[in-house]
């Protein structure tokens, strides 16, 4: 049914509800994201932006409704196939989720290791992506001693190192000054031109303006009619 | 595989404290279990050496021809539970009695002829040394026409055998209890360590690592921890044992038995078990923390 | 020597250097913050803003130089007196530093408990401050399930609940949409008018403009001459 | 104080898993130590009951007037190490010998008169039952003019006493080892738990909490965990003991001694120690994690 809506869709969200205990975090959300789209989800604090992204990478399950990502119905996907789904995604988490006991290099490399990339290629790729985000000097540091912005840049590097077909970015420039933010924005744009689909949750107006793309508004879990 | 192995080594280096705690816990647990095993093995040895004193005396009717005694001996030798049979002639018997009662020599002054019968002293194989087996053998012996009378040690020796078996039983029970406790403690510690690292596990899953990829280094670590912990525990025990046993053997002048350490086989078994425990602890804990 | 510079100073930073291992995080920083000042520290990612604040609440010690806070020389303060110093400060940490296993209420209340406030007063004060930041509904939630912005608001609540004489705010609105940010800005302003000294590290231009006050720029650990 | 107490309770509820792990670890440790203590106490009991069998026989010269015997008995009674003295007349002695040797009645057929002397059977107080003490007493007895001859049990009983002492010594050593191991394991676990919570401790310090304020609930928790763990461990032991001991007493028909549980005093001591360990573990670990 939803499959037929659009052959070009890479993400389809259909009448999705999400409840946490008694709290409604998402109410009747329907979204169709075509391949190579750039979708910006804005909305105030607690609107459900992060929750919506979590549904896409299966950190949370929908309470009702359907989610399809790259042809996979997330309600029916088996436990074993979840890593397979996640390797298609590059996720920038709002709280970075870096492993504190691993170096910056290892934090980024783990994505490639999990995909089974060759050791030598990993070295090359990780170094190159860290150079892009301006973190090549801190390659052997551990995340807890990095500044907030530095941690965020490592998180971005990890998200893009595996050449994902979809990037889910939750507030990717929240801790960055505008110069650093611009570097990240350029990076995301570069991936977009290469064909990657972008889904970005943010309340940063600067980011909304700069990155370009379709903007949807969430408010208290409901998708607002686009103004 | 080599990758996982490298990751495991890296991981141990990254989490020195947690690994140290796990290894120490395993070492202490192994120390407890094997110290008790050592104690038990040696105590059993000592008691066994006493128990060897338990023997059955079968007194012959008078005037059995000397020729028949050999055949009879062989026959008894074949009885179930018999370890060896020794013929004691009445002359030997009287001499032994005299030696035994040398404080009352007056008792033998008036003896005109040797009132004792010939006898067989029968030792039983150790596993058959409980009251039922002894009594079974006694009955069979009494049924022989050549045998007049059967006597088995003193009553306390039979009781003693029971107590020895009780000692053995409680020893095994206690050993079992200690082993289970050790497994619990180790599993508990590993759970705690993985609990500490559950966020890390979660992050790895979120960036697309398969469960097997996440688990592999932990298993390797568990095995390394188990083997290392077991070895350290046994090494500590061995050193303590050397120090203590040399002192004990001196001050107690226990020349009649030698305190022995666990055999290589037991040693190997303990390290193997400890390795298994390390692995198992990881397995169960990982299962829990990777569930949802 | 530095004492005589200004009788009105509440914070004095004099020729301060901070090295992390080989890395220079702060170089020759001198700053004088009068009572009831509102100081904004801006600068790019990794400039040393957080480090500067850390020196003020003694999470880090200076490598060289002197820091005085409310008359206390931080180089000479005894271990036992550190809590005494910190109770004068209300700190909004860049990474919030909420205790994940305590409820929102307990996270905020702990400041007052540590000061020895009466149980009943704690109830009242905590509820009131949580209402101000719009988190009264989540009073019994645990921080990990809160959205980024919600966590930040709790962190702000905890910082101000003890009526500190100085507020050290590290990126206090980084995770907030502009409406929520305005609430926080108003709150900080209210404290400022009541006499509280504000020291705010941020790269958010909107915040810099809205909150008002003196702005200093940090760049690679050096205080830039004010433009 | 009430505030800290409330905070401790709240904290236990907030960290059910960590508290459960600590309490289980303490319980298991206590179980190990007290199970061994129980085993040891009962084994000692049994061996003691055998050891009671060791007695010294002092044979009198013939024709000591009956009147002197009472005085002599009192005299011996006062010797160091003597528990009680029993007079055995030669008639009683012969009867006992006949009972003992009823398999060789022929030995006594030819007896015209009782060849045995009168005797004293002397039991020693248990603590004096080592070879040296027994021989010392023997020498003093032999020096008495009325005493003709002194005999003390069989040689193996003297040796047995030494082994019993060795058993006791190793038992205490092992008990000590187990206790130390238990303390280590518990301390290790508490360190691990606090390591898990070190960020929380750090946050509390950063928001201005004094060290004493941070520590107070942990101490209270440590005490509660120790007491609870100790109680659970002993309860498990007690239930196991009840089940096992009733089975053992049935199947071994050990009517001559009763297996006993630890005394209330020991029970109390163990719980007290376990409480101290809980507290101490917290103390040491907190020291470490609140250092810098
Ligand atoms: N696991 C959870 N359990 C209960 N409530 C939750 C959980 N996760 C999120 N929520 C609630 O759901 C609502 C939406 O959260 P979400 O994280 O999606 O907000 P957001 O739009 O990302 O906000 P922000 O901009 O502050 O990050 C919030 O009120 C949050 O408290
Ligand atoms: N404990 C530490 N050990 C080593 N280096 C550190 C440590 N803490 C901070 N640094 C480094 O010092 C520099 C300054 O860090 P700081 O956190 O002060 O930056 P910041 O100005 O707050 O940046 P942001 O805006 O990204 O938060 C960074 O390069 C950081 O990596
Ligand atoms: Mg969010
Ligand atoms: Mg910072």
mmCIF file of N, CA and C and ligand atoms in Angstrom, chain A residues 147-149, chain C residues 49-51 94 170-171, ligand 4:
data_model
loop_
_atom_site.group_PDB
_atom_site.id
_atom_site.type_symbol
_atom_site.label_atom_id
_atom_site.label_comp_id
_atom_site.label_asym_id
_atom_site.label_seq_id
_atom_site.Cartn_x
_atom_site.Cartn_y
_atom_site.Cartn_z
ATOM 1 N N UNK A 147 36.857 18.946 23.736
ATOM 2 C CA UNK A 147 35.838 19.973 23.969
ATOM 3 C C UNK A 147 34.544 19.519 23.312
ATOM 4 N N UNK A 148 33.453 20.137 23.721
ATOM 5 C CA UNK A 148 32.147 19.751 23.193
ATOM 6 C C UNK A 148 32.127 19.725 21.675
ATOM 7 N N UNK A 149 32.643 20.800 21.079
ATOM 8 C CA UNK A 149 32.635 20.893 19.621
ATOM 9 C C UNK A 149 33.502 19.832 18.976
ATOM 10 N N UNK C 49 37.227 27.905 26.142
ATOM 11 C CA UNK C 49 36.160 28.526 26.934
ATOM 12 C C UNK C 49 35.835 27.657 28.153
ATOM 13 N N UNK C 50 35.580 26.378 27.882
ATOM 14 C CA UNK C 50 35.232 25.467 28.979
ATOM 15 C C UNK C 50 36.388 25.368 29.975
ATOM 16 N N UNK C 51 37.588 25.339 29.431
ATOM 17 C CA UNK C 51 38.759 25.256 30.302
ATOM 18 C C UNK C 51 38.818 26.447 31.246
ATOM 19 N N UNK C 94 28.543 22.227 30.067
ATOM 20 C CA UNK C 94 28.271 22.065 28.638
ATOM 21 C C UNK C 94 27.599 20.719 28.362
ATOM 22 N N UNK C 170 28.052 27.386 30.612
ATOM 23 C CA UNK C 170 28.804 26.928 29.444
ATOM 24 C C UNK C 170 27.806 26.498 28.381
ATOM 25 N N UNK C 171 27.626 27.357 27.399
ATOM 26 C CA UNK C 171 26.702 27.037 26.311
ATOM 27 C C UNK C 171 25.306 26.710 26.864
HETATM 28 MG MG1 LIG E 4 33.356 23.903 25.742
#
